[in-house]
Structures are given as C-alpha cells and as structure tokens.
Tab-separated table of C-alpha atoms in Angstrom:
chain	number	residue	atom	x	y	z
R	92	MET	CA	9.264	-88.613	1.361
R	93	ALA	CA	5.707	-90.040	1.351
R	94	LYS	CA	6.320	-91.361	4.861
R	95	THR	CA	7.404	-87.907	6.076
R	96	SER	CA	4.362	-86.228	4.484
R	97	GLY	CA	2.081	-88.827	6.050
R	98	LYS	CA	3.600	-88.228	9.485
R	99	ARG	CA	3.236	-84.451	9.112
R	100	PHE	CA	-0.366	-84.850	8.017
R	101	MET	CA	-1.194	-87.091	11.005
R	102	LYS	CA	0.401	-84.616	13.434
R	103	LEU	CA	-1.505	-81.684	11.966
R	104	ALA	CA	-4.764	-83.641	11.701
R	105	GLY	CA	-4.379	-84.684	15.359
R	106	MET	CA	-3.920	-81.028	16.335
R	107	THR	CA	-7.028	-80.002	14.348
R	108	ALA	CA	-9.164	-82.764	15.912
R	109	SER	CA	-8.021	-81.826	19.411
R	110	ILE	CA	-8.824	-78.130	18.813
R	111	ALA	CA	-12.254	-79.054	17.407
R	112	GLY	CA	-12.990	-81.032	20.595
R	113	LYS	CA	-11.921	-78.126	22.818
R	114	ALA	CA	-13.997	-75.600	20.840
R	115	ALA	CA	-17.139	-77.793	20.979
R	116	LYS	CA	-16.712	-78.454	24.700
R	117	ASN	CA	-16.205	-74.755	25.402
R	118	SER	CA	-19.330	-73.618	23.523
R	119	PHE	CA	-21.481	-76.383	25.092
R	120	LYS	CA	-20.227	-75.672	28.616
R	121	HIS	CA	-20.993	-71.951	28.372
R	122	LEU	CA	-24.340	-72.101	26.537
R	123	SER	CA	-26.190	-70.528	29.447
R	124	SER	CA	-23.340	-68.349	30.818
R	125	ASP	CA	-23.543	-64.557	30.869
R	126	GLU	CA	-21.573	-62.447	28.363
R	127	GLU	CA	-18.601	-61.781	30.642
R	128	LYS	CA	-18.126	-65.475	31.494
R	129	ARG	CA	-18.384	-66.396	27.813
R	130	LEU	CA	-15.742	-63.828	26.858
R	131	GLN	CA	-13.445	-65.054	29.640
R	132	ALA	CA	-13.915	-68.675	28.540
R	133	ARG	CA	-13.225	-67.733	24.908
R	134	SER	CA	-10.032	-65.939	25.901
R	135	GLU	CA	-8.857	-69.027	27.827
R	136	LEU	CA	-9.734	-71.254	24.855
R	137	MET	CA	-7.778	-68.993	22.477
R	138	GLN	CA	-4.763	-69.098	24.775
R	139	ASP	CA	-4.968	-72.887	24.887
R	140	VAL	CA	-5.402	-73.133	21.095
R	141	GLY	CA	-2.494	-70.760	20.483
R	142	ILE	CA	-0.142	-72.769	22.704
R	143	GLN	CA	-1.199	-76.045	21.074
R	144	ILE	CA	-0.687	-74.669	17.537
R	145	ALA	CA	2.693	-73.157	18.476
R	146	GLU	CA	3.910	-76.377	20.115
R	147	THR	CA	2.811	-78.592	17.208
R	148	LEU	CA	4.310	-76.316	14.556
R	149	GLY	CA	7.471	-75.764	16.580
R	150	GLU	CA	8.280	-79.495	16.453
R	151	MET	CA	7.995	-79.563	12.655
R	152	LYS	CA	10.697	-78.128	10.403
R	153	GLY	CA	9.874	-76.243	7.268
R	154	ALA	CA	6.829	-74.676	5.718
R	155	VAL	CA	4.444	-75.408	8.558
R	156	MET	CA	6.660	-73.580	11.040
R	157	LYS	CA	7.050	-70.718	8.596
R	158	VAL	CA	3.238	-70.548	8.313
R	159	GLY	CA	3.107	-70.135	12.081
R	160	GLN	CA	5.730	-67.405	11.970
R	161	ILE	CA	3.915	-65.544	9.219
R	162	ALA	CA	0.637	-65.864	11.142
R	163	SER	CA	2.300	-64.352	14.209
R	164	GLN	CA	3.386	-61.357	12.137
R	165	TYR	CA	-0.178	-60.591	11.050
R	166	LYS	CA	-1.396	-59.779	14.521
R	167	ASP	CA	-4.545	-57.998	13.339
R	168	VAL	CA	-5.788	-61.208	11.697
R	169	PHE	CA	-5.593	-63.388	14.826
R	170	PRO	CA	-6.795	-62.937	18.419
R	171	PRO	CA	-3.987	-61.622	20.658
R	172	GLU	CA	-3.832	-64.879	22.668
R	173	VAL	CA	-3.127	-66.904	19.494
R	174	ALA	CA	-0.694	-64.334	18.055
R	175	THR	CA	1.288	-64.284	21.338
R	176	ALA	CA	1.696	-68.069	21.340
R	177	LEU	CA	2.668	-68.114	17.658
R	178	GLU	CA	5.240	-65.382	18.255
R	179	LYS	CA	7.426	-67.957	20.012
R	180	LEU	CA	7.972	-69.494	16.563
R	181	GLN	CA	9.866	-66.380	15.482
R	182	LYS	CA	12.781	-67.366	17.691
R	183	ASP	CA	15.686	-69.220	16.063
R	184	ALA	CA	14.964	-72.817	15.148
R	185	PRO	CA	17.411	-75.592	16.132
R	186	PRO	CA	19.784	-76.338	13.212
R	187	MET	CA	19.566	-79.375	10.932
R	188	PRO	CA	22.500	-81.886	10.979
R	189	TYR	CA	25.338	-80.952	8.619
R	190	THR	CA	25.117	-84.291	6.745
R	191	GLN	CA	21.634	-83.325	5.452
R	192	ILE	CA	22.772	-79.788	4.629
R	193	ARG	CA	25.811	-81.085	2.697
R	194	ALA	CA	23.606	-83.539	0.762
R	195	GLN	CA	21.225	-80.693	-0.172
R	196	ILE	CA	24.121	-78.469	-1.386
R	197	GLU	CA	25.651	-81.268	-3.452
R	198	ARG	CA	22.275	-82.248	-4.925
R	199	GLU	CA	21.552	-78.641	-5.923
R	200	LEU	CA	25.017	-77.518	-7.091
R	201	LYS	CA	25.924	-80.929	-8.569
R	202	ALA	CA	29.447	-81.078	-7.098
R	203	PRO	CA	31.082	-82.054	-3.773
R	204	VAL	CA	31.271	-79.275	-1.157
R	205	ALA	CA	35.107	-79.596	-1.154
R	206	GLU	CA	35.187	-78.769	-4.890
R	207	LEU	CA	32.808	-75.821	-4.540
R	208	PHE	CA	34.401	-74.122	-1.509
R	209	SER	CA	37.913	-73.943	-0.074
R	210	GLU	CA	36.339	-73.661	3.404
R	211	PHE	CA	32.813	-74.374	4.650
R	212	GLU	CA	31.793	-73.938	8.293
R	213	GLU	CA	29.691	-76.944	9.311
R	214	THR	CA	27.992	-75.106	12.180
R	215	PRO	CA	25.466	-72.541	10.887
R	216	PHE	CA	25.664	-68.998	12.242
R	217	ALA	CA	21.897	-68.580	11.716
R	218	ALA	CA	19.057	-71.115	11.567
R	219	ALA	CA	15.484	-70.243	10.689
R	220	SER	CA	12.258	-72.052	9.873
R	221	ILE	CA	12.905	-72.912	6.214
R	222	GLY	CA	16.689	-73.022	6.057
R	223	GLN	CA	19.990	-72.135	7.645
R	224	VAL	CA	23.008	-69.981	6.829
R	225	HIS	CA	26.666	-71.085	6.819
R	226	LYS	CA	29.855	-69.053	6.361
R	227	ALA	CA	32.220	-70.266	3.648
R	228	THR	CA	35.117	-69.242	1.387
R	229	LEU	CA	35.082	-69.662	-2.395
R	230	LYS	CA	38.088	-71.110	-4.242
R	231	SER	CA	38.894	-67.513	-5.287
R	232	GLY	CA	39.314	-66.548	-1.612
R	233	GLN	CA	36.054	-64.551	-1.538
R	234	ARG	CA	34.280	-64.783	1.854
R	235	VAL	CA	30.615	-65.732	1.384
R	236	VAL	CA	27.496	-66.842	3.254
R	237	VAL	CA	25.495	-69.804	1.956
R	238	LYS	CA	21.755	-70.009	2.627
R	239	VAL	CA	20.563	-73.620	2.370
R	240	GLN	CA	16.866	-74.513	2.231
R	241	TYR	CA	15.782	-77.602	4.177
R	242	PRO	CA	14.869	-80.586	1.985
R	243	ASN	CA	11.189	-81.000	0.935
R	244	VAL	CA	10.010	-77.724	2.511
R	245	ASP	CA	8.470	-76.448	-0.731
R	246	GLU	CA	6.619	-79.729	-1.364
R	247	ASN	CA	4.773	-79.531	1.974
R	248	CYS	CA	3.975	-75.832	1.745
R	249	ASP	CA	0.354	-75.787	0.488
R	250	SER	CA	-0.864	-78.779	2.506
R	251	ASP	CA	0.706	-77.316	5.678
R	252	LEU	CA	-1.020	-73.992	5.115
R	253	LYS	CA	-4.403	-75.702	4.539
R	254	GLN	CA	-4.099	-77.634	7.804
R	255	VAL	CA	-3.195	-74.550	9.834
R	256	ARG	CA	-6.075	-72.615	8.291
R	257	MET	CA	-8.482	-75.461	9.099
R	258	ALA	CA	-7.295	-75.567	12.725
R	259	LEU	CA	-7.778	-71.798	13.089
R	260	LYS	CA	-11.201	-71.943	11.425
R	261	ILE	CA	-12.445	-74.767	13.680
R	262	ALA	CA	-11.268	-72.865	16.755
R	263	GLY	CA	-13.371	-69.909	15.590
R	264	VAL	CA	-10.257	-67.762	15.355
R	265	LEU	CA	-10.912	-66.430	11.851
R	266	ASN	CA	-13.674	-63.992	12.659
R	267	MET	CA	-14.090	-62.594	9.128
R	268	SER	CA	-15.905	-63.194	5.852
R	269	LYS	CA	-14.925	-66.105	3.593
R	270	GLN	CA	-13.866	-63.643	0.878
R	271	LEU	CA	-11.535	-61.806	3.250
R	272	GLN	CA	-10.124	-65.129	4.514
R	273	GLU	CA	-9.386	-66.054	0.884
R	274	GLN	CA	-7.608	-62.740	0.265
R	275	LEU	CA	-5.524	-62.943	3.428
R	276	PHE	CA	-4.505	-66.558	2.974
R	277	HIS	CA	-3.711	-65.906	-0.678
R	278	GLU	CA	-1.371	-63.143	0.536
R	279	ILE	CA	0.217	-65.490	3.112
R	280	ARG	CA	0.546	-68.300	0.518
R	281	GLN	CA	2.165	-65.916	-1.965
R	282	SER	CA	4.559	-64.631	0.680
R	283	LEU	CA	5.486	-68.207	1.596
R	284	HIS	CA	6.063	-69.306	-2.026
R	285	ASP	CA	8.228	-66.216	-2.622
R	286	GLU	CA	10.383	-66.969	0.416
R	287	LEU	CA	10.885	-70.558	-0.783
R	288	ASP	CA	12.172	-69.474	-4.204
R	289	TYR	CA	15.819	-68.419	-3.921
R	290	ILE	CA	15.983	-67.585	-7.663
R	291	LYS	CA	13.324	-64.947	-6.990
R	292	GLU	CA	15.229	-63.757	-3.936
R	293	ALA	CA	18.444	-63.479	-6.007
R	294	HIS	CA	16.524	-61.323	-8.513
R	295	ASN	CA	15.185	-59.156	-5.648
R	296	LEU	CA	18.719	-58.713	-4.270
R	297	ARG	CA	19.906	-57.440	-7.669
R	298	VAL	CA	16.918	-55.056	-8.043
R	299	PHE	CA	17.256	-53.619	-4.530
R	300	GLY	CA	21.049	-53.540	-4.806
R	301	ALA	CA	20.733	-51.376	-7.938
R	302	PHE	CA	18.044	-49.178	-6.320
R	303	HIS	CA	20.212	-48.477	-3.239
R	304	ALA	CA	23.523	-48.323	-5.151
R	305	GLU	CA	23.851	-44.535	-4.595
R	306	ASP	CA	22.658	-44.656	-0.955
R	307	THR	CA	25.891	-44.526	1.004
R	308	GLY	CA	25.476	-46.505	4.188
R	309	ILE	CA	22.818	-48.940	2.917
R	310	ILE	CA	24.614	-52.189	2.075
R	311	ILE	CA	22.995	-55.117	0.272
R	312	PRO	CA	24.963	-58.358	-0.270
R	313	LYS	CA	25.731	-59.389	-3.872
R	314	VAL	CA	24.613	-62.712	-5.367
R	315	ILE	CA	27.217	-65.310	-6.406
R	316	SER	CA	25.266	-66.800	-9.340
R	317	SER	CA	27.631	-69.747	-9.912
R	318	HIS	CA	26.804	-71.070	-6.420
R	319	SER	CA	23.063	-70.311	-6.322
R	320	THR	CA	19.924	-72.266	-7.319
R	321	LYS	CA	16.250	-72.344	-6.325
R	322	ARG	CA	17.221	-73.854	-2.933
R	323	ILE	CA	20.777	-72.543	-2.392
R	324	LEU	CA	21.679	-68.853	-2.244
R	325	THR	CA	25.328	-67.765	-1.973
R	326	LEU	CA	26.041	-64.107	-1.185
R	327	THR	CA	29.048	-61.920	-0.436
R	328	GLU	CA	29.708	-61.788	3.305
R	329	GLU	CA	28.671	-58.407	4.736
R	330	MET	CA	28.977	-58.419	8.509
R	331	GLY	CA	27.907	-55.937	11.153
R	332	GLU	CA	26.715	-55.761	14.755
R	333	THR	CA	23.279	-56.722	16.082
R	334	LEU	CA	20.607	-54.178	17.021
R	335	SER	CA	21.287	-54.721	20.742
R	336	VAL	CA	24.966	-53.755	20.227
R	337	ALA	CA	23.983	-50.719	18.106
R	338	ALA	CA	21.686	-49.623	20.967
R	339	THR	CA	24.828	-48.969	23.097
R	340	TRP	CA	26.326	-46.468	20.605
R	341	ASP	CA	26.096	-42.646	20.732
R	342	ASN	CA	22.847	-41.008	19.671
R	343	ASP	CA	24.422	-39.322	16.617
R	344	ILE	CA	25.330	-42.780	15.196
R	345	LYS	CA	21.870	-44.081	16.125
R	346	GLN	CA	20.321	-41.139	14.253
R	347	LYS	CA	22.245	-42.081	11.088
R	348	ILE	CA	20.967	-45.663	11.446
R	349	ALA	CA	17.364	-44.502	12.033
R	350	LYS	CA	17.460	-42.233	8.957
R	351	ARG	CA	18.784	-45.098	6.833
R	352	LEU	CA	16.112	-47.510	8.090
R	353	PHE	CA	13.482	-44.846	7.282
R	354	HIS	CA	14.893	-44.285	3.759
R	355	PHE	CA	15.216	-48.038	3.272
R	356	THR	CA	11.459	-48.547	3.773
R	357	ALA	CA	9.929	-45.261	2.564
R	358	GLY	CA	12.248	-44.968	-0.453
R	359	GLN	CA	11.326	-48.444	-1.643
R	360	LEU	CA	7.593	-47.876	-1.195
R	361	PHE	CA	7.302	-44.416	-2.754
R	362	GLU	CA	10.000	-44.645	-5.435
R	363	LEU	CA	10.506	-48.327	-6.299
R	364	TYR	CA	6.875	-49.464	-5.684
R	365	ARG	CA	8.141	-52.647	-4.068
R	366	MET	CA	9.273	-53.172	-0.525
R	367	HIS	CA	11.353	-55.425	1.756
R	368	CYS	CA	8.559	-56.550	4.118
R	369	ASP	CA	10.412	-58.441	6.836
R	370	PRO	CA	11.952	-55.860	9.194
R	371	HIS	CA	12.796	-58.501	11.824
R	372	PRO	CA	15.925	-57.163	13.639
R	373	GLY	CA	17.834	-60.295	12.568
R	374	ASN	CA	17.486	-59.130	8.948
R	375	PHE	CA	19.682	-56.082	9.599
R	376	ALA	CA	23.213	-55.533	10.869
R	377	PHE	CA	24.873	-52.255	11.796
R	378	ARG	CA	28.326	-50.646	11.720
R	379	GLU	CA	29.768	-47.905	13.890
R	380	ASP	CA	29.827	-45.447	11.001
R	381	GLY	CA	26.001	-45.679	10.958
R	382	SER	CA	25.827	-48.084	7.991
R	383	VAL	CA	22.931	-50.519	7.730
R	384	ILE	CA	23.302	-53.959	6.096
R	385	ALA	CA	20.045	-55.558	4.930
R	386	TYR	CA	19.534	-59.296	4.522
R	387	ASP	CA	16.731	-61.653	3.497
R	388	PHE	CA	14.985	-60.384	0.382
R	389	GLY	CA	12.529	-63.289	0.175
R	390	GLY	CA	9.526	-61.358	1.549
R	391	ILE	CA	9.010	-58.622	-1.044
R	392	ARG	CA	5.664	-57.001	-1.877
R	393	SER	CA	5.079	-54.988	-5.070
R	394	TYR	CA	2.480	-52.213	-5.251
R	395	SER	CA	0.680	-50.561	-8.141
R	396	ASP	CA	0.918	-46.823	-8.791
R	397	SER	CA	-2.703	-46.326	-7.633
R	398	GLU	CA	-2.005	-48.176	-4.347
R	399	VAL	CA	1.113	-46.100	-3.638
R	400	GLN	CA	-0.742	-42.850	-4.388
R	401	LEU	CA	-3.549	-43.979	-2.058
R	402	PHE	CA	-1.026	-44.689	0.752
R	403	LYS	CA	0.494	-41.250	0.161
R	404	ARG	CA	-2.938	-39.522	0.242
R	405	PHE	CA	-3.840	-41.390	3.434
R	406	ALA	CA	-0.604	-40.218	5.116
R	407	GLN	CA	-1.137	-36.617	3.926
R	408	HIS	CA	-4.727	-36.566	5.252
R	409	ALA	CA	-3.586	-38.115	8.553
R	410	ILE	CA	-0.941	-35.411	9.025
R	411	LYS	CA	-3.448	-32.644	8.200
R	412	GLY	CA	-5.939	-34.230	10.611
R	413	ASP	CA	-8.593	-34.298	7.860
R	414	VAL	CA	-10.719	-37.102	9.349
R	415	THR	CA	-13.469	-36.922	6.692
R	416	ALA	CA	-10.974	-37.559	3.879
R	417	LEU	CA	-9.173	-40.093	6.083
R	418	GLU	CA	-12.345	-42.159	6.515
R	419	GLN	CA	-12.822	-42.269	2.729
R	420	ASP	CA	-9.191	-43.399	2.342
R	421	LEU	CA	-9.770	-46.189	4.884
R	422	ILE	CA	-12.782	-47.385	2.860
R	423	ALA	CA	-10.666	-47.334	-0.334
R	424	LEU	CA	-7.957	-49.303	1.517
R	425	ASP	CA	-10.554	-51.963	2.535
R	426	ILE	CA	-9.866	-51.264	6.220
R	427	ARG	CA	-13.105	-49.401	7.062
R	428	ARG	CA	-16.252	-51.311	6.083
R	429	ASP	CA	-18.314	-49.332	3.582
R	430	ASP	CA	-21.532	-48.933	5.590
R	431	ASP	CA	-23.724	-46.239	7.115
R	432	LYS	CA	-22.604	-46.671	10.715
R	433	HIS	CA	-21.394	-43.329	12.053
R	434	ILE	CA	-17.971	-43.150	13.694
R	435	PRO	CA	-17.326	-39.819	15.456
R	436	GLY	CA	-14.405	-37.672	14.315
R	437	GLU	CA	-12.927	-37.789	17.845
R	438	PHE	CA	-12.335	-41.531	17.394
R	439	TYR	CA	-9.969	-40.863	14.477
R	440	GLU	CA	-8.442	-37.783	16.122
R	441	THR	CA	-7.490	-39.786	19.223
R	442	TRP	CA	-5.847	-42.518	17.120
R	443	LEU	CA	-3.956	-39.900	15.076
R	444	SER	CA	-2.699	-38.194	18.235
R	445	ILE	CA	-1.194	-41.532	19.331
R	446	GLY	CA	0.017	-42.897	15.975
R	447	LEU	CA	1.743	-39.749	14.697
R	448	LYS	CA	3.820	-39.048	17.825
R	449	PRO	CA	6.892	-41.086	16.711
R	450	LEU	CA	7.050	-39.045	13.488
R	451	SER	CA	7.336	-35.784	15.510
R	452	ILE	CA	4.366	-34.402	13.584
R	453	SER	CA	3.076	-31.134	15.028
R	454	PRO	CA	0.672	-30.652	16.866
R	455	TYR	CA	0.895	-34.289	18.016
R	456	HIS	CA	4.537	-34.054	19.109
R	457	GLU	CA	7.074	-31.241	18.912
R	458	GLY	CA	10.815	-31.835	18.442
R	459	ALA	CA	12.831	-35.047	18.684
R	460	PHE	CA	10.968	-38.171	19.800
R	461	ASP	CA	12.613	-40.486	22.354
R	462	PHE	CA	11.968	-43.973	20.933
R	463	GLY	CA	13.751	-45.683	23.841
R	464	ASN	CA	11.092	-44.329	26.225
R	465	SER	CA	8.161	-44.499	23.810
R	466	GLN	CA	4.780	-45.170	25.407
R	467	VAL	CA	2.970	-45.317	22.051
R	468	HIS	CA	2.489	-49.109	22.067
R	469	HIS	CA	1.058	-48.932	25.619
R	470	GLU	CA	-1.257	-46.071	24.607
R	471	VAL	CA	-2.477	-48.142	21.655
R	472	ILE	CA	-3.456	-51.026	23.969
R	473	THR	CA	-5.232	-48.666	26.394
R	474	GLN	CA	-7.068	-46.915	23.549
R	475	MET	CA	-8.131	-50.257	22.041
R	476	ARG	CA	-10.111	-51.053	25.171
R	477	THR	CA	-12.150	-47.863	24.871
R	478	SER	CA	-12.575	-48.212	21.086
R	479	LEU	CA	-14.033	-51.728	21.102
R	480	LYS	CA	-17.548	-50.631	20.163
R	481	TYR	CA	-16.289	-49.323	16.799
R	482	PHE	CA	-13.953	-52.203	15.958
R	483	GLY	CA	-16.665	-54.137	14.125
R	484	GLN	CA	-16.495	-51.426	11.441
R	485	PHE	CA	-12.879	-52.287	10.635
R	486	GLN	CA	-11.244	-55.370	9.128
R	487	PRO	CA	-7.770	-56.585	8.143
R	488	SER	CA	-6.909	-55.567	4.574
R	489	ALA	CA	-4.911	-57.739	2.168
R	490	MET	CA	-3.641	-54.512	0.527
R	491	THR	CA	-2.076	-53.137	3.706
R	492	MET	CA	-1.187	-56.349	5.602
R	493	MET	CA	2.505	-56.417	4.557
R	494	LEU	CA	2.775	-52.638	4.907
R	495	ASP	CA	1.401	-52.761	8.488
R	496	ARG	CA	3.882	-55.510	9.338
R	497	THR	CA	6.765	-53.430	7.925
R	498	VAL	CA	5.860	-50.117	9.580
R	499	SER	CA	5.248	-51.673	13.009
R	500	GLY	CA	8.463	-53.736	12.654
R	501	GLN	CA	10.521	-50.620	11.917
R	502	TYR	CA	8.876	-48.785	14.828
R	503	TRP	CA	10.058	-51.612	17.133
R	504	ASN	CA	13.546	-51.491	15.589
R	505	LEU	CA	13.781	-47.790	16.511
R	506	VAL	CA	12.381	-48.459	20.018
R	507	ASN	CA	15.008	-51.181	20.577
R	508	LEU	CA	17.707	-48.963	19.076
R	509	GLY	CA	16.719	-46.337	21.660
R	510	VAL	CA	17.229	-43.413	19.272
R	511	ILE	CA	16.145	-39.820	19.959
R	512	ILE	CA	15.271	-38.227	16.606
R	513	ASP	CA	12.933	-35.837	14.803
R	514	LEU	CA	11.710	-37.763	11.735
R	515	SER	CA	9.348	-35.024	10.487
R	516	PRO	CA	11.794	-33.623	7.832
R	517	LEU	CA	12.085	-37.130	6.309
R	518	VAL	CA	8.291	-37.567	6.336
R	519	ASP	CA	7.995	-34.186	4.635
R	520	ASP	CA	10.517	-35.166	1.932
R	521	TYR	CA	8.517	-38.229	0.901
R	522	LEU	CA	5.018	-36.800	1.184
R	523	THR	CA	5.638	-33.536	-0.643
R	524	SER	CA	7.768	-34.995	-3.440
R	525	SER	CA	6.001	-35.775	-6.696
R	526	PRO	CA	5.935	-39.378	-7.960
R	527	PRO	CA	8.965	-40.546	-10.013
C-alpha cells in the first residue's frame, strides 16, 4: 500500500513540476508580446496542460481519475481547453482483473463469492473510475447487480485532490479568489467522499426510492442490505435500453421519458430539497413504455429551504423577464459579484432569450421545442464571445455548481434523446406551486 501511494505521489508530483516549468517558460517567453499573442500563447498552454493532466490521471485508477472527471463536469471553474481534455476521463475506464475484485468482495462481505452468490459474472458490464459493476444471482434466485469499489481508492482521495489542485494552481488555471477556491474544492471533496461511501449511497437509494414510490415510470433499484457494505453495493437488477436506443423510438414515448426526467430533477429539488446530481446518460436506462430507471445515487446534494426558495424566485424572475430582480438574485446566489459596475439590462435579456427557449417559455419560444435540432448550445458560445467584457463581474458559485451540472446534463440528455416537447406546463406546475 505505501509503495502504491509513493508511486502515485511521484507521478502526480512529476506532472506538477512539468506544468510549473511550462507555465514559467510561457510567461517568460511572452513578456514583451502584445495582448493577442499572449492570449493565444495562454490558450495553447492551457490545451497542453489539460492534455497532460488528462493523460496522467487517465493512467491512474481511483480517486485521482474521479477528481479529473468531477473537474471536467464543472466547466465554469476551468478554462475550456482544460475542461475539454479532462472530459476524456468521463469515458469508461478499463476494468480491473477479476482476482482483485473477488478479493475485495470476500474481504468486505467476509465469505467466499461462491457462498454469497449462485452465479457471478466475472466480466463487468460497466467500469468507471472508482469501481465496476457485475451482474450476479443471489442464492434465492434474485437477479442483482454488484457495485465493487476498487481497493484503496478512499485512502488516496484527499492527497490526490491536493495534487490536482496544486497542478491547476501552478498552471494559473484557477483564476479566482482563495476563498472561492476553498469553497469549490470543499464542494468537490465532499462530492468525492460521498461517492466513495456506499453506505451513504444505500441510504440515498432508500430515500429517493420512497420519494418516487408513487411516480409510475420512475424506477429506482432496491438495496440488498445483506450483501452491501461501505465498499460493496448490491442492488436489484433493473435493466433498460441506453439513451441512443431510446432516441430511435416514437416521439410520444420520448415525450413520456422527457417528462419523467424533468419530474425526476425538479421534483427532487423543489419537494425533497435534495437532488441526484449526476445526470450522465449512463446513469439512466429506458423502456419502451416510457419508463426511466435511475442509477448511481452517490452524487447527491441537499439544499436548505432558503436556497430552494431563492432558486424558485430566480426562475420566476427569469420567466417574467424582470432583470432588476434577477440581478439581485444573482448576487444572493454568489454568481454576480456585489459591486457598483453597471451591466445593461440588454445583457440579461439576451441571455434569457437564449436560455429559456428549451422550456418553451413565451415570448422566447412558442409551442413545442425540437431538442434534436436545438441550437441553444451554439448560441451560448456565440453570445459568450460578445459578452466577454462583463464576465469579470461573474464567478462560479459553490451553491449552484451541482445544480448547473444537473440542469445542463439533463438538457444534453433531451438533445440526445431528440424529443420534441413543450415543457412550459411542467415549469408552471413547479414554479406556481407552494412549498411542501
């Protein structure tokens, strides 16, 4: 174990030293360059840094790779060049040999695999950064899936995160105050620790299972407590098709799926005050009756009543187009810096006209919105270029980081589903209803 930690440390330290050298060389080389050349050089450096971080983390199983994945999901925290390189880490990781997986199961459940299961598939059907998932059958005949955490991942978690943060800091990637860095990395650390604790995830599965019990068509696997520990999680097998298969179905089925995905996220936020914050398409499966199966309840964020009411007010003001109230909400959300710099109302109006289109909110968009042909993400990129002079007045917010990740993830799920739907009645239901 000590040997492994030492090797990890040396790899990460080597990466940090190399990035430090590149950053120093870049700033020295362009001391006398004009602004445009400096910006170009910085962009090239960021691309280089991003690739180096992604390649180093990609070779290393466990927490450090998960850190990279989480970083790639918080795109507003990192320059686009770095986020793009880190995004590669979201792809499936190569599986760990079955001998190590079996040893981990037997160590955790204190019995041989043959005594615990009547069948256990040695090849995983899913492998991720911190663990992998195998299909199995209990002695009772019940079909289950077994999520097995890789050995020693939790022990390396904090040191891995520190090293990645140091590398990003040296590269000049973290362009924000120390206090904000602390908040954001605290959020990332918390998210990581939660995902590494399968007892917590089992509890989340029970809470969300109870919350969605009456929602026909939202299916959450049940925990098999006898075969679960902090590092092993055994669940009832609930299978469905992937998002790319669901995208080939008729639009009426796709509409049922879209409504359920909307209720899944909005219902949790506004009624349960806690939310499943990892809408990666691999965390959902779909059936031809429009049912949605949700997996992976490790990344959950809880919100206070005052935070939820603030999110609701912000959405109501956005829909009304009340930019004065909206700016105050953004200050309360820690997104807009609280200063005297004037930002014209048209700036907010333009962003609202883009951002509210998918919700079919009048006057921004009338009738059903065609997600399969959505141009919203392209419009956002174009608008960003013209809004640069105001961007210094905004910052990433620890309060909304997980929420941003969830909303944008669900937007992409609907784009990839290719659904044509008017979501405005659902928006209306949640924003006009009084709190529970």
